[in-house]
XYZ file of C-alpha atoms in Angstrom:
585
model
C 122.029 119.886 114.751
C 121.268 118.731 111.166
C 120.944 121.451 108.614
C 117.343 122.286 107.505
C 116.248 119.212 105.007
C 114.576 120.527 101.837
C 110.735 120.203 101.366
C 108.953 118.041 99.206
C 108.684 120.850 96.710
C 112.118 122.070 96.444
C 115.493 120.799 95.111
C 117.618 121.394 98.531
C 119.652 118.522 100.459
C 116.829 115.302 101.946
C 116.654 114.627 105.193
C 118.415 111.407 104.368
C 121.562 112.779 102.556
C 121.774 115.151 105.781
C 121.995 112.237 108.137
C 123.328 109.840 105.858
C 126.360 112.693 105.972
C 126.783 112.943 109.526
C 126.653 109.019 109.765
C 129.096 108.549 107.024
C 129.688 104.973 105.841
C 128.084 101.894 108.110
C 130.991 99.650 107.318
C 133.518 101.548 109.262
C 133.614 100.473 112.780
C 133.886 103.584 113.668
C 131.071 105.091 112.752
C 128.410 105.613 115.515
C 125.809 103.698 114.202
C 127.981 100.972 111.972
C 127.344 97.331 111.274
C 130.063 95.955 113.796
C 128.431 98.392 116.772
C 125.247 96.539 115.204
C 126.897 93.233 115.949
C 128.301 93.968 119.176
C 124.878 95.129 120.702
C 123.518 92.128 119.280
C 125.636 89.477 120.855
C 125.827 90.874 123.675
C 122.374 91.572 123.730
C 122.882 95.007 125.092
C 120.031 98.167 124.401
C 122.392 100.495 122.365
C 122.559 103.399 124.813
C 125.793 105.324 123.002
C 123.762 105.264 119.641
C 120.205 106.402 120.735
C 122.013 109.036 122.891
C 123.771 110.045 120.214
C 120.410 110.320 117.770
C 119.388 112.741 121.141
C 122.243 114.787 120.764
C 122.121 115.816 117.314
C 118.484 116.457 118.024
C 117.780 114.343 115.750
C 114.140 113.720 117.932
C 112.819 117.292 116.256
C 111.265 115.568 113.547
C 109.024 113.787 115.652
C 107.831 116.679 117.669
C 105.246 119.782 115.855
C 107.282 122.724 114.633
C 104.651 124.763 116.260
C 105.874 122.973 119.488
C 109.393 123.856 118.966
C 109.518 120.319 117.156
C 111.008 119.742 113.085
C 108.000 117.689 111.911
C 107.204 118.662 108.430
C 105.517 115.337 106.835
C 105.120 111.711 107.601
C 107.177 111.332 103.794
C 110.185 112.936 105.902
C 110.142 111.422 109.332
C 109.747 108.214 107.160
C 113.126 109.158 105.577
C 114.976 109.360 108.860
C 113.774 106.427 109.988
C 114.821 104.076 107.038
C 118.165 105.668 106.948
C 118.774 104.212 110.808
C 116.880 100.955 110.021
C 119.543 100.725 107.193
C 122.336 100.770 109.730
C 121.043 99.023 112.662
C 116.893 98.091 112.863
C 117.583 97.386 117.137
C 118.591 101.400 117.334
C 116.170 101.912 115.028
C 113.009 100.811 116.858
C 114.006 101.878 119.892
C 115.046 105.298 118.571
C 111.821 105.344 117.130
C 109.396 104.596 119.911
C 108.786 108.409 119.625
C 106.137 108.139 117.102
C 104.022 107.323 119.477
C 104.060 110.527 120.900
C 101.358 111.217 117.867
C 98.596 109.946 120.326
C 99.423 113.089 122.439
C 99.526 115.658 119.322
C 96.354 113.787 118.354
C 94.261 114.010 121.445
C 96.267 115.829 124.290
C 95.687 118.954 125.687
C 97.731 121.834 125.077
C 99.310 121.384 128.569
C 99.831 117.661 127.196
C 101.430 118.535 124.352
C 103.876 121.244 125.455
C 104.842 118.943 128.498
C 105.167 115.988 126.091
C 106.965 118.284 123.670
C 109.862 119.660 126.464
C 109.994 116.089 127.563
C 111.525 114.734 124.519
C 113.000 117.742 123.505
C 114.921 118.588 125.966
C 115.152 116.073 128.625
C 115.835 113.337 125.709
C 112.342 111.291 127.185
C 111.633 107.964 125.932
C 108.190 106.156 125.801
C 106.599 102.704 125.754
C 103.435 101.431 124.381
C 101.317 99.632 127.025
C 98.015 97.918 125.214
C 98.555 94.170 124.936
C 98.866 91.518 127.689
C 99.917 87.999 127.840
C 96.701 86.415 127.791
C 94.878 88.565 125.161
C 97.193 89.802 122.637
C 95.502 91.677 120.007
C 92.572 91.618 121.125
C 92.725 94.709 123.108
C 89.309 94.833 124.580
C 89.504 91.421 126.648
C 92.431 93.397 128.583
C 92.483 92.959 131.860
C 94.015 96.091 133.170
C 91.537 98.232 135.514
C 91.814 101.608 136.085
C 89.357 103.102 138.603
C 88.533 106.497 139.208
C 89.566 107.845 142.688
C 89.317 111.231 143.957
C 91.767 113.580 141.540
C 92.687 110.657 139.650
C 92.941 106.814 138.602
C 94.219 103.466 140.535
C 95.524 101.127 138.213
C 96.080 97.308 138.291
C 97.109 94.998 135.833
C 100.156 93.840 133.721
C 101.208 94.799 130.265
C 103.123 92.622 128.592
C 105.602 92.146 125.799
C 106.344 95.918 125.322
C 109.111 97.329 123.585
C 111.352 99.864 125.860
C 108.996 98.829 129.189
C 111.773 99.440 131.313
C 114.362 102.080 129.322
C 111.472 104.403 129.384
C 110.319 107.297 131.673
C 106.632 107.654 130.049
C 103.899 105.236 129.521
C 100.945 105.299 127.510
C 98.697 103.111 128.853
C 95.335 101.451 127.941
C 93.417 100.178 131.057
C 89.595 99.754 131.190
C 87.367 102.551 133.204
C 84.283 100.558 132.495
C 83.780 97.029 132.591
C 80.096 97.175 131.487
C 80.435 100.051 128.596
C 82.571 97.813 125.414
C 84.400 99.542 123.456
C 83.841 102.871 125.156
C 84.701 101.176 128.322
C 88.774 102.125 127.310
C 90.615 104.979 128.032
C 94.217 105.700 127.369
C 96.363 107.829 129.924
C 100.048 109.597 129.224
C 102.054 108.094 132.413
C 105.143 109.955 133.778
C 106.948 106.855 135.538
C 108.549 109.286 137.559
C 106.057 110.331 139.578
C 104.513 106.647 140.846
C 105.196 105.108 144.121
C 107.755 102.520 142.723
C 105.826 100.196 145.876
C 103.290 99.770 143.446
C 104.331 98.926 140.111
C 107.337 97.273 138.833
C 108.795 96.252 135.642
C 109.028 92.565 134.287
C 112.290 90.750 133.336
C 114.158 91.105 129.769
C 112.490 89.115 127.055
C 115.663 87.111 125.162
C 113.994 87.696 121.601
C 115.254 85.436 118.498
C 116.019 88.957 116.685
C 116.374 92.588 118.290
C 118.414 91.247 120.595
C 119.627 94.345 121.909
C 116.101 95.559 122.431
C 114.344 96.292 125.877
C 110.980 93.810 125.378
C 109.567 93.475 128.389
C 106.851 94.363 130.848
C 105.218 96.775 133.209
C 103.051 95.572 135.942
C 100.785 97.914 138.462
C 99.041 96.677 142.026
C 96.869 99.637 142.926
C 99.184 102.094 141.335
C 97.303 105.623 141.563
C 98.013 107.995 138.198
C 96.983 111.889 138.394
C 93.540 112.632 136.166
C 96.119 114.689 134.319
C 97.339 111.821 132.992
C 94.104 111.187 130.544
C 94.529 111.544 127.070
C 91.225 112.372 125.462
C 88.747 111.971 128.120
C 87.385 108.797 129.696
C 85.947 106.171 127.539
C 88.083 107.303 124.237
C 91.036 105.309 124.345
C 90.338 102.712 121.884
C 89.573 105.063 119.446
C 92.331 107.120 119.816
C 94.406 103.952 120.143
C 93.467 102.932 116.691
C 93.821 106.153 115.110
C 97.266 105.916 116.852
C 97.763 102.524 115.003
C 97.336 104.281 111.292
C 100.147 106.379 111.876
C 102.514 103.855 113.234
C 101.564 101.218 111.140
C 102.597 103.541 107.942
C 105.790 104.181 109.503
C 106.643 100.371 110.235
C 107.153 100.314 105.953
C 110.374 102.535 106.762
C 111.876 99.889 109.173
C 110.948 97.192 106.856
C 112.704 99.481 103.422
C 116.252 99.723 105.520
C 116.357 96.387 106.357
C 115.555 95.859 102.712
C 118.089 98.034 101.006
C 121.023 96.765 103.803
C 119.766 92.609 103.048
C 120.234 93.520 98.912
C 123.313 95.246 99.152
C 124.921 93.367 101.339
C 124.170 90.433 98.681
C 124.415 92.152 95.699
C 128.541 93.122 97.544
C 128.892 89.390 98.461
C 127.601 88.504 94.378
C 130.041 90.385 92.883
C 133.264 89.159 95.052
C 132.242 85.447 94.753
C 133.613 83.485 92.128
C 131.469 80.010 91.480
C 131.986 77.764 88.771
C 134.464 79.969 87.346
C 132.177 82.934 86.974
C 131.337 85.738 89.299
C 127.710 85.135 91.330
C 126.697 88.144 90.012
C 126.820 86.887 86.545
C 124.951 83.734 86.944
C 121.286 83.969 85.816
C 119.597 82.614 88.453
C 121.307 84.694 90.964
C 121.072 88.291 88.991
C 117.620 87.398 88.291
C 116.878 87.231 92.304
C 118.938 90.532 92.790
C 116.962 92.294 89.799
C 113.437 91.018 91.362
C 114.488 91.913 95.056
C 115.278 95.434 93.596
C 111.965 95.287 91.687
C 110.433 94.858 95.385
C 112.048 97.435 97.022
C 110.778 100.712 93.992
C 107.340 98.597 94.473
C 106.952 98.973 98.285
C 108.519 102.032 98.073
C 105.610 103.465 95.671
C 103.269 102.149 98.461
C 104.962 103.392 101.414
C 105.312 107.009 99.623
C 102.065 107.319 98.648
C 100.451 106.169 101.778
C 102.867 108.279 104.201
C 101.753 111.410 101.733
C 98.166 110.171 101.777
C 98.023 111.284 105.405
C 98.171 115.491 104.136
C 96.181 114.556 101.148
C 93.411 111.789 102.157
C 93.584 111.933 105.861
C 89.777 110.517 106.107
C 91.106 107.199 104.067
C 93.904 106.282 106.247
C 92.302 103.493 107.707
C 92.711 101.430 104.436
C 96.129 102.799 103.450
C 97.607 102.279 106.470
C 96.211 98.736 106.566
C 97.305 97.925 102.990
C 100.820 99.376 103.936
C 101.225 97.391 107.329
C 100.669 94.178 105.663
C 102.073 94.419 101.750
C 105.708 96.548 102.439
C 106.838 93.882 105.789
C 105.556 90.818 103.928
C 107.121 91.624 100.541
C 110.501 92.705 102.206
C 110.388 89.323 104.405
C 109.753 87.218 101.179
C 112.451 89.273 99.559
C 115.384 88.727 102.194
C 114.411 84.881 102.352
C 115.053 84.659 98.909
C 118.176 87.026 98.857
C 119.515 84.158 101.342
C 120.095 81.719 98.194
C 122.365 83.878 96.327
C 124.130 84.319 99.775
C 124.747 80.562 100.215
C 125.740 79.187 103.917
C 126.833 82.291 104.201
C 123.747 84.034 104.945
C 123.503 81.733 108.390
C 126.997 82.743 109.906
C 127.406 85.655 111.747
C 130.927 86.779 111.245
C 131.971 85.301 108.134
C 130.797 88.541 105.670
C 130.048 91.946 106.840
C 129.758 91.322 110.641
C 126.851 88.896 110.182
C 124.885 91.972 108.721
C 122.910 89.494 106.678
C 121.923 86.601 108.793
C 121.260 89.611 111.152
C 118.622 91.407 109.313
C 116.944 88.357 108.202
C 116.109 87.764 111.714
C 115.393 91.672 112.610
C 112.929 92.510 109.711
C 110.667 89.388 110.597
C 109.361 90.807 113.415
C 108.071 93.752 111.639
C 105.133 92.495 110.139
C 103.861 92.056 113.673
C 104.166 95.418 115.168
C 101.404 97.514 115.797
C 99.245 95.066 114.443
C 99.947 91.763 112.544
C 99.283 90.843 109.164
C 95.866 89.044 109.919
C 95.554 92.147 112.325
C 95.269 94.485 109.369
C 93.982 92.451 106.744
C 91.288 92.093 108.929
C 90.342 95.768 109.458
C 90.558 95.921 105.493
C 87.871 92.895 105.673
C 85.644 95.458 108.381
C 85.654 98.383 105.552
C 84.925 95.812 102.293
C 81.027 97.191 102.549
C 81.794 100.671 102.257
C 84.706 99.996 99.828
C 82.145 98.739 98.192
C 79.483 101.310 98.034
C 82.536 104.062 97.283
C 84.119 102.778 94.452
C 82.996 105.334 92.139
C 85.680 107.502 90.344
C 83.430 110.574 90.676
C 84.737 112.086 94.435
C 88.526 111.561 92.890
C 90.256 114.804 91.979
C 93.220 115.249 89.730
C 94.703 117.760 91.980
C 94.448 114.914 95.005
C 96.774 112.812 93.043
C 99.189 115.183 91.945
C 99.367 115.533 95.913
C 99.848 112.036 96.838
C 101.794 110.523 93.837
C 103.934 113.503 92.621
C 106.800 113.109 94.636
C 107.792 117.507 93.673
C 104.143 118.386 94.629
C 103.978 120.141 98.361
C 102.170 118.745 101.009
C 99.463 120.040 102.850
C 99.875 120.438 106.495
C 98.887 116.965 108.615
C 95.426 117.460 110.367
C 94.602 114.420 112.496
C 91.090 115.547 113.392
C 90.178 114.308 109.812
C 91.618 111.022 110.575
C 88.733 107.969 110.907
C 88.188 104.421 112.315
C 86.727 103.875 108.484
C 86.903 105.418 105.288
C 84.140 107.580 103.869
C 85.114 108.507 100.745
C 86.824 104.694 99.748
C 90.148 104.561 98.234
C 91.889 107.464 95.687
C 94.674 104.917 94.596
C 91.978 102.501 92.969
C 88.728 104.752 92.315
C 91.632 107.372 91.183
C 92.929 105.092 87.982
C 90.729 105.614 85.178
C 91.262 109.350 85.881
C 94.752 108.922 85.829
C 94.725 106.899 82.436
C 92.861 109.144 80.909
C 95.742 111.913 81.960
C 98.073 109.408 80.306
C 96.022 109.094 77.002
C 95.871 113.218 77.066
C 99.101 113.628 76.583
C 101.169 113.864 73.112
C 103.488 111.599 73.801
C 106.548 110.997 76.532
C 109.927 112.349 76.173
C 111.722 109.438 77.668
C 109.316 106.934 76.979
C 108.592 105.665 73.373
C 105.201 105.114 71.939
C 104.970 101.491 71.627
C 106.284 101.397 75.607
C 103.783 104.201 76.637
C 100.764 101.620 74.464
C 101.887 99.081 76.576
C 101.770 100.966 80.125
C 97.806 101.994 78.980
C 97.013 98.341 77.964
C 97.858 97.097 81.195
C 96.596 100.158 82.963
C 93.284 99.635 81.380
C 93.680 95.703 82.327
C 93.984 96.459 85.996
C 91.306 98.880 85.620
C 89.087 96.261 84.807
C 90.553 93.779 87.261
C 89.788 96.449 90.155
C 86.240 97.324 88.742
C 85.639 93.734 88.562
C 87.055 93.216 92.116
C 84.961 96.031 93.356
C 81.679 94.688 91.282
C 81.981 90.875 93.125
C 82.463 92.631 96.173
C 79.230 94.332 96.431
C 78.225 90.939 95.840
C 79.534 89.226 98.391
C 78.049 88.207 101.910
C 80.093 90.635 104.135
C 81.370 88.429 107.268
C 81.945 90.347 110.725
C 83.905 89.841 113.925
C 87.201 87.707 113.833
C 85.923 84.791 112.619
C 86.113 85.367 108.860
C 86.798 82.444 106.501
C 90.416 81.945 104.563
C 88.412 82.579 101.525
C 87.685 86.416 103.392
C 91.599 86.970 103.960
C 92.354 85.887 100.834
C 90.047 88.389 98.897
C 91.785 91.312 101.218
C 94.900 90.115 100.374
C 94.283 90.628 96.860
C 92.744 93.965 97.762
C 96.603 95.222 98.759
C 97.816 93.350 95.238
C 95.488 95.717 93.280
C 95.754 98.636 95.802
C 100.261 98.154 95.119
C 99.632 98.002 91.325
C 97.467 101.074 90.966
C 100.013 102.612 93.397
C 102.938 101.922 90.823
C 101.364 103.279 87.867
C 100.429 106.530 89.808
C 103.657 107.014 90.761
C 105.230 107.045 87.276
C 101.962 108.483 85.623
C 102.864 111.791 88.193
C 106.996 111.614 88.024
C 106.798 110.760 84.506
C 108.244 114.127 83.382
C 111.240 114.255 85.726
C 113.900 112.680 82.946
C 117.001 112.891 85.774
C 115.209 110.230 87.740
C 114.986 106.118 87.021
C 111.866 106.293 88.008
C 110.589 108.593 84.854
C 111.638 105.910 82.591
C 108.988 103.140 82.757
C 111.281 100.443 82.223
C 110.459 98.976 85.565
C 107.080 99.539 85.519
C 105.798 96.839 83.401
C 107.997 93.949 84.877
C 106.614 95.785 88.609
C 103.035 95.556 87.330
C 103.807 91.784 85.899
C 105.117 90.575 89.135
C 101.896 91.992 90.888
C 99.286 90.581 88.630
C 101.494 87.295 89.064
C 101.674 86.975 92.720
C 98.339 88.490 93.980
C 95.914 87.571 90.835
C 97.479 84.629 89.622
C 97.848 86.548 85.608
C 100.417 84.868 84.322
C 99.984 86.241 80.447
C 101.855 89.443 80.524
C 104.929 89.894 78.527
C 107.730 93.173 78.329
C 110.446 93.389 76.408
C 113.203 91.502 77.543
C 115.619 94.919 77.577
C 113.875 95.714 80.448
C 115.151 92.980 82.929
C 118.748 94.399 81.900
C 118.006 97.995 82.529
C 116.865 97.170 85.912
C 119.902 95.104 86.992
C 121.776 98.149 85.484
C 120.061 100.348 87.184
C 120.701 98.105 90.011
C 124.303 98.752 89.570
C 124.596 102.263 89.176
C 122.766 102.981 92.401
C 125.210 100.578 94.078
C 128.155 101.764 92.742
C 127.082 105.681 92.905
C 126.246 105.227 96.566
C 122.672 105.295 96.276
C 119.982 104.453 98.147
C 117.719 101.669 96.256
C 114.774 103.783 96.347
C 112.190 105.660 93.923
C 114.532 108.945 95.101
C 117.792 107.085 95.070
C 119.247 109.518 97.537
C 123.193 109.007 97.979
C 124.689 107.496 101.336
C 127.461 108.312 103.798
């Protein structure tokens, strides 16, 4: 069993170094969880039973289970941490590994009976679970479904077939979304915790391997029921409820995606950034060409972004539980995108190289590349959650007043030292009602900024330039916010490009003011890369570049260098590229 990670607020061993430890290094074959076992499972397109059973054994499930339920669960921040470290290593054993956050819809809405079932189930009978809500014909759009369950004495009889679900048939539990009521819409929906184990296998059966372009090694598949009867026990959250509970489901998992999409991330640059400094070309190392540093630099520059918006919205959860429904939308689509950009371009320094799949590292590369692409689908595409951004625009609207910010609710989000308050998902909601603390929280952190006499590590004419682009995207999100209220508010799914566009620009700005909170908060931690500022202004640059087409920024040109040497160090120091820069196995 792993020894107790530190909290948040103390200066202990992370959850990742722990693992990271028992994992040791993912280039030796003989690790557990190592990038030739990745390869293997892959071409053989086998689920990777000796890793996930391993995961098991070291009980490594705890930290998705309660600790009031026997469970490890201390934040999202944490569980995040675990699962970047296996996404790292091998994204197929990470997914499927971590199919267990969806046992969050039972600590959401279950009973206590529920829960402590649920709880011994993947505790100590090692349980897995699969997510059954979209079918063939309707994808995403979750209330055409066409699964029925109807009520029959002391229970349900279910027909219908799910279908592409992740772990359909490695799985021994089920949560299901079927329809109760054809005539009541959304409330027509209910969600129900199957044990597999207990249905008459006559009536349901499971649907044959998907062969998937990545994930190879993954169970996709399907489930399909003819008149299967369930027990009424099997209800999560009482008839009529399951869409709701569904899509409060969705803000946690969507948050968590970021984690698989950060491994992949840190595994696509170093694997580069090793191949960069072993290839000579035209007489000089890759690494040593500007074009290709430059990409390495920028894909690094990516990685401390996302990571500022994964952090913060993983910590939002304790702090702003009521806003998740815009975090967790902003995180599902910027972090996957971003990382998927950022491997595609990674692929030029790697040359013909990055298509082969044993010629460097056990085709770790060309591997990822196709892995990570999937994840901006998951749990809701990108259209998927820039549209429930679009849904929320009014009320973002009406909210955008600094006034219901506190300085104490940043300090809890962005302070990566500050301790978290305990999760409490009865505060969670299908839209925000108090709009967004990373963007109506800015001028308040500015004028913390401006309060202070000076920065240790920082010097003056640096910390000037920080405030005059702080106050710049000030303005840019009061402006944003002003046009808004201005704007004809579309509804349903058939908003205009112009609609997505404007939402997509939402996630720039909400990434930006993310960024500057994060070093605003960590500023006076001077052991940490982070504290420094030097990659703030080139991170803030690259935003106002890509998602509001500034181009007019400038930084001193020092700071390119200390990034690629910062770069360097965490490479060579065993570190994980990441605002905490833990160290590896």
């Amino acid at each position: 069993m792993p020894s107790p990670p530190r909290s948040s607020a103390t200066n202990g061993p992370s959850l990742t170094e722990v693992v990271e430890a028992q994992l040791g290094d993912p280039r030796n074959p003989d690790s557990v969880l190592s990038f030739a076992y990745s390869q293997q499972i892959d071409e053989s397109e086998q689920f990777p039973e000796l890793a996930v059973r391993w995961l098991y054994d070291r009980q490594l499930c705890r930290h998705f289970v309660p600790q009031e339920l026997g469970g490890a669960f201390h934040s999202f921040e944490e569980l995040a941490e675990l699962i970047r470290v296996l996404s790292r290593r091998d994204l197929t054993t990470s997914i499927a590994f971590s199919t267990l956050f969806w046992s969050f819809l039972t600590w959401m809405d279950g009973t206590e009976e529920q829960k402590k079932w649920l709880a011994d189930y993947i505790l100590r009978q090692h349980g897995a679970m699969c997510l059954a809500y979209s079918e063939k014909d309707h994808g995403a759009d979750l209330l055409a479904g066409a699964t029925i369950a109807e009520p029959t004495p002391g229970g349900f009889m279910v027909t219908g077939e799910k279908w592409p679900i992740n772990r359909a048939t490695i799985s021994g539990l089920c949560f299901l979304l079927a329809t109760t009521d054809r005539s009541a819409g959304p409330r027509g929906l209910s969600l129900f915790m199957v044990d597999k184990g207990k249905l008459d296998p006559r009536r349901y059966h499971n649907l044959p391997k998907i062969l998937t372009h990545g994930l190879r090694g993954s169970d996709v598949s399907g489930i399909a029921f003819d008149k299967c009867s369930i027990p009424a026990d099997s209800l999560l959250g009482g008839t009529g409820l399951g869409l709701e509970t569904a899509l409060k489901g969705f803000q946690v998992t969507r948050t968590l995606c970021a984690a698989f999409s950060l491994g992949a991330g840190d595994t696509a640059l170093r694997t580069t950034l090793e191949f960069a400094q072993q290839r000579t070309l035209y007489n000089e190392l890759v690494v040593e060409l500007p074009h290709a540093s430059s990409v390495l630099s920028d894909a690094f520059l990516d990685l401390l972004i996302c990571d500022c918006v994964t952090i913060s919205g993983l910590r939002a959860f304790h702090a702003v539980p009521g806003q998740i429904s815009v975090w967790s939308a902003v995180v599902k689509y910027f972090v996957p995108t971003t990382i998927e950009a950022m491997i595609q371009n990674l692929s030029v320094v790697m040359g013909a190289r990055y298509y082969m799949r044993n010629e460097h590292e056990w085709g770790t590369f060309q591997r990822v590349l196709r892995d990570a692409a999937i994840i901006s689908v998951f749990d809701g595409s990108t259209v998927v959650n820039l549209h429930a951004l679009l849904l929320q625009f009014r009320n973002l609207a009406r909210r955008s007043s600094t006034d219901s910010v506190q300085e104490a609710t940043l300090r809890q989000i962005y302070h990566l030292q500050h301790p978290l308050a305990p999760f409490k998902s009865q505060n969670l909601s299908l839209a925000s009602r108090h709009g967004n603390a990373a963007m109506n929280g800015l001028p308040l952190t500015l004028k913390y900024l401006r309060s202070l006499n000076g920065i240790d590590n920082v010097e003056q004419s640096e910390l000037d330039e920080i405030l005059a682009i702080g106050e710049r995207l000030a303005h840019e999100i009061s402006a944003f916010h002003a046009a808004l209220s201005e704007t004809k508010f579309e509804h349903g799914h058939r908003q205009s490009p112009a609609a997505f566009r404007t939402a997509r620009t939402y996630c720039g700005l909400h990434a930006a003011a993310c960024c500057l909170h994060m070093w605003a908060w960590n500023h006076a931690d001077s052991s940490n890369f982070i504290s420094g500022g030097k990659w703030l202004l080139p991170a803030l640059k690259r935003l106002f570049e890509v998602y509001l087409g500034i181009t007019d920024i400038e930084f001193p040109g020092t700071a390119t260098e200390v990034i690629a040497e910062e770069l360097r160090n965490c490479h060579n120091e065993n570190r994980m590229f990441s605002l905490r820069a833990c160290r590896l196995g």
